[in-house]
Tab-separated table of C-alpha atoms in Angstrom:
chain	number	residue	atom	x	y	z
A	1	UNK	CA	64.485	146.490	118.983
A	2	UNK	CA	67.041	144.394	117.153
A	3	UNK	CA	68.268	142.522	119.993
A	4	UNK	CA	64.516	141.304	121.035
A	5	UNK	CA	63.723	140.638	117.370
A	6	UNK	CA	66.625	137.947	117.267
A	7	UNK	CA	65.073	136.835	121.139
A	8	UNK	CA	61.895	136.094	119.403
A	9	UNK	CA	63.173	134.543	115.857
A	10	UNK	CA	65.485	132.528	117.920
A	11	UNK	CA	62.046	131.281	120.448
A	12	UNK	CA	59.789	130.277	117.079
A	13	UNK	CA	63.065	128.797	115.836
A	14	UNK	CA	63.255	126.515	119.383
A	15	UNK	CA	59.732	126.677	118.997
A	16	UNK	CA	59.396	124.676	115.853
A	17	UNK	CA	62.401	122.103	116.264
A	18	UNK	CA	60.606	121.122	119.042
A	19	UNK	CA	56.890	121.025	117.505
A	20	UNK	CA	58.771	118.633	114.696
A	21	UNK	CA	60.651	116.378	116.726
A	22	UNK	CA	58.070	115.465	118.557
A	23	UNK	CA	56.090	114.748	115.739
A	24	UNK	CA	59.071	112.438	114.291
A	25	UNK	CA	59.435	110.761	117.476
A	26	UNK	CA	55.975	109.851	118.150
A	27	UNK	CA	54.847	107.775	114.765
A	28	UNK	CA	51.617	105.582	114.952
A	29	UNK	CA	52.823	101.807	115.832
A	30	UNK	CA	52.306	100.003	112.550
A	31	UNK	CA	53.266	96.378	111.523
A	32	UNK	CA	53.795	95.990	107.874
A	33	UNK	CA	55.282	93.599	105.573
A	34	UNK	CA	55.356	92.188	102.302
A	35	UNK	CA	55.389	88.641	101.938
A	36	UNK	CA	56.706	86.349	99.094
A	37	UNK	CA	55.264	83.028	98.603
A	38	UNK	CA	55.522	80.158	95.477
A	39	UNK	CA	55.450	82.266	92.570
A	40	UNK	CA	52.094	79.812	91.183
A	41	UNK	CA	49.674	80.932	94.031
A	42	UNK	CA	47.160	83.400	92.131
A	43	UNK	CA	46.106	86.323	93.502
A	44	UNK	CA	42.209	84.658	93.985
A	45	UNK	CA	44.094	81.930	96.114
A	46	UNK	CA	45.719	84.100	98.249
A	47	UNK	CA	42.910	86.639	98.420
A	48	UNK	CA	41.103	83.172	99.622
A	49	UNK	CA	43.107	82.004	102.118
A	50	UNK	CA	43.678	85.644	103.593
A	51	UNK	CA	39.480	86.281	104.114
A	52	UNK	CA	39.862	81.995	105.550
A	53	UNK	CA	42.416	83.611	108.028
A	54	UNK	CA	40.201	86.811	108.842
A	55	UNK	CA	37.282	84.906	109.375
A	56	UNK	CA	38.989	82.769	111.558
A	57	UNK	CA	41.209	84.934	113.567
A	58	UNK	CA	39.393	87.383	114.116
A	59	UNK	CA	36.128	85.786	114.529
A	60	UNK	CA	35.178	86.658	117.833
A	61	UNK	CA	36.116	90.316	117.422
A	62	UNK	CA	32.743	92.331	115.732
A	63	UNK	CA	32.885	93.448	112.735
A	64	UNK	CA	36.035	91.431	110.906
A	65	UNK	CA	35.284	93.162	107.236
A	66	UNK	CA	35.101	96.197	106.134
A	67	UNK	CA	36.894	96.106	102.471
A	68	UNK	CA	36.048	92.652	100.424
A	69	UNK	CA	37.700	93.068	96.737
A	70	UNK	CA	39.019	89.788	95.308
A	71	UNK	CA	39.506	91.959	91.852
A	72	UNK	CA	41.514	94.522	93.414
A	73	UNK	CA	42.786	92.116	96.158
A	74	UNK	CA	42.433	93.731	98.962
A	75	UNK	CA	40.820	92.742	102.424
A	76	UNK	CA	40.003	95.371	105.184
A	77	UNK	CA	39.415	94.499	108.385
A	78	UNK	CA	39.839	94.919	112.249
A	79	UNK	CA	39.996	93.018	115.626
A	80	UNK	CA	40.975	93.188	119.297
A	81	UNK	CA	42.834	91.944	121.471
A	82	UNK	CA	42.683	91.595	124.458
A	83	UNK	CA	45.107	93.870	127.300
A	84	UNK	CA	45.715	92.178	130.936
A	85	UNK	CA	48.430	92.619	133.212
A	86	UNK	CA	49.695	91.470	136.507
A	87	UNK	CA	51.967	94.224	137.429
A	88	UNK	CA	50.791	96.302	139.921
A	89	UNK	CA	50.774	100.120	139.121
A	90	UNK	CA	48.403	102.774	140.371
A	91	UNK	CA	45.398	102.210	138.126
A	92	UNK	CA	45.728	98.857	136.842
A	93	UNK	CA	42.584	98.139	136.806
A	94	UNK	CA	41.574	100.245	135.051
A	95	UNK	CA	43.898	99.909	132.060
A	96	UNK	CA	43.262	96.202	131.857
A	97	UNK	CA	40.914	96.047	128.532
A	98	UNK	CA	41.296	96.336	125.048
A	99	UNK	CA	43.691	97.365	121.870
A	100	UNK	CA	41.751	97.373	118.564
A	101	UNK	CA	43.336	97.810	115.430
A	102	UNK	CA	43.185	98.036	111.851
A	103	UNK	CA	44.152	95.316	109.218
A	104	UNK	CA	45.211	95.486	105.434
A	105	UNK	CA	45.907	92.789	103.308
A	106	UNK	CA	46.736	93.343	99.903
A	107	UNK	CA	47.432	90.796	97.288
A	108	UNK	CA	49.057	90.019	93.948
A	109	UNK	CA	50.130	87.401	92.345
A	110	UNK	CA	53.300	85.319	94.241
A	111	UNK	CA	52.817	88.018	97.582
A	112	UNK	CA	50.701	89.814	99.996
A	113	UNK	CA	51.685	92.675	102.011
A	114	UNK	CA	49.894	93.302	105.484
A	115	UNK	CA	49.427	96.187	107.549
A	116	UNK	CA	48.488	96.412	111.077
A	117	UNK	CA	47.946	99.661	111.929
A	118	UNK	CA	45.603	101.646	114.499
A	119	UNK	CA	46.460	100.079	117.843
A	120	UNK	CA	44.473	101.842	120.391
A	121	UNK	CA	43.919	101.063	124.193
A	122	UNK	CA	40.793	101.307	125.704
A	123	UNK	CA	40.426	100.493	129.651
A	124	UNK	CA	37.622	99.102	131.475
A	125	UNK	CA	35.741	101.174	133.557
A	126	UNK	CA	36.742	99.798	137.223
A	127	UNK	CA	34.072	102.279	138.521
A	128	UNK	CA	32.267	104.777	136.833
A	129	UNK	CA	33.682	107.114	134.583
A	130	UNK	CA	37.226	106.126	135.749
A	131	UNK	CA	38.341	103.890	132.709
A	132	UNK	CA	42.344	105.017	131.609
A	133	UNK	CA	42.368	105.143	127.749
A	134	UNK	CA	45.818	105.592	126.437
A	135	UNK	CA	44.475	106.007	123.147
A	136	UNK	CA	46.597	105.411	119.862
A	137	UNK	CA	50.165	103.481	120.479
A	138	UNK	CA	53.515	105.451	119.279
A	139	UNK	CA	56.518	105.328	118.814
A	140	UNK	CA	57.099	107.541	121.648
A	141	UNK	CA	58.797	106.352	125.055
A	142	UNK	CA	56.345	107.855	126.775
A	143	UNK	CA	52.493	108.436	126.047
A	144	UNK	CA	50.617	111.552	125.194
A	145	UNK	CA	49.481	113.495	128.221
A	146	UNK	CA	46.956	115.315	125.846
A	147	UNK	CA	43.852	114.382	127.331
A	148	UNK	CA	44.925	112.636	130.400
A	149	UNK	CA	47.803	113.955	132.627
A	150	UNK	CA	47.518	110.975	134.643
A	151	UNK	CA	49.305	108.198	132.107
A	152	UNK	CA	52.032	106.951	133.139
A	153	UNK	CA	55.296	105.336	131.199
A	154	UNK	CA	55.299	101.958	132.573
A	155	UNK	CA	51.781	101.052	132.385
A	156	UNK	CA	52.792	102.702	128.819
A	157	UNK	CA	55.352	100.022	127.584
A	158	UNK	CA	53.311	97.079	129.282
A	159	UNK	CA	50.361	97.915	126.805
A	160	UNK	CA	52.872	97.968	124.078
A	161	UNK	CA	54.799	95.402	125.045
A	162	UNK	CA	51.894	92.654	125.285
A	163	UNK	CA	49.988	94.235	122.469
A	164	UNK	CA	53.600	93.149	120.524
A	165	UNK	CA	53.771	89.363	121.787
A	166	UNK	CA	50.372	89.078	120.863
A	167	UNK	CA	50.462	90.842	117.576
A	168	UNK	CA	53.394	89.080	116.366
A	169	UNK	CA	51.731	86.009	117.273
A	170	UNK	CA	49.460	87.016	114.688
A	171	UNK	CA	51.668	87.599	111.735
A	172	UNK	CA	53.415	84.024	112.063
A	173	UNK	CA	49.671	82.792	112.403
A	174	UNK	CA	48.294	85.051	109.289
A	175	UNK	CA	52.437	83.737	107.527
A	176	UNK	CA	51.259	80.314	108.240
A	177	UNK	CA	47.854	80.170	106.926
A	178	UNK	CA	48.776	82.129	103.676
A	179	UNK	CA	51.017	79.133	103.007
A	180	UNK	CA	48.528	76.297	103.200
A	181	UNK	CA	46.304	75.544	100.405
A	182	UNK	CA	42.471	76.968	100.898
A	183	UNK	CA	40.068	73.975	100.948
A	184	UNK	CA	38.769	74.656	97.263
A	185	UNK	CA	42.088	73.740	95.690
A	186	UNK	CA	42.501	70.913	97.648
A	187	UNK	CA	42.247	67.293	96.195
A	188	UNK	CA	39.192	65.651	97.855
């Protein structure tokens, strides 16, 4: 009886360790940074710059703003990136689609913080009910097969690579825009 109890405890501990490690290693993919700017730039000026940038950069993506609070210095919105691949793999046409994301920008005098998160892949319906959706992008090397056992590592990594390239371009563009005076503060 004692040997069986010890065996059960070992099995439970092993299962618990596996569960904890899977939770630790499959964290949501996100981009976050606090960016200092000229210390004389006010929170309101940064708010105007960020709002202008989001309006121009994410204008074709449907609903852009979900929170706009100049007093608190917060702008929250959403966008989508087109995913396309020239790689050949089973189901490639059904994975072509979009990666939707959320963006939060927090503003203070002389600095701002951006968080780009909730990156979710949605494939297109190349045939009725045949879209291949990889869902929430995580730091895990392999896709979560909870909803679809046919998801593969190759397309998963391709989606993450292409998304990473596009997000880094978006961040570069944000940083550039946040260092330019808003039109209302230019002398004209």
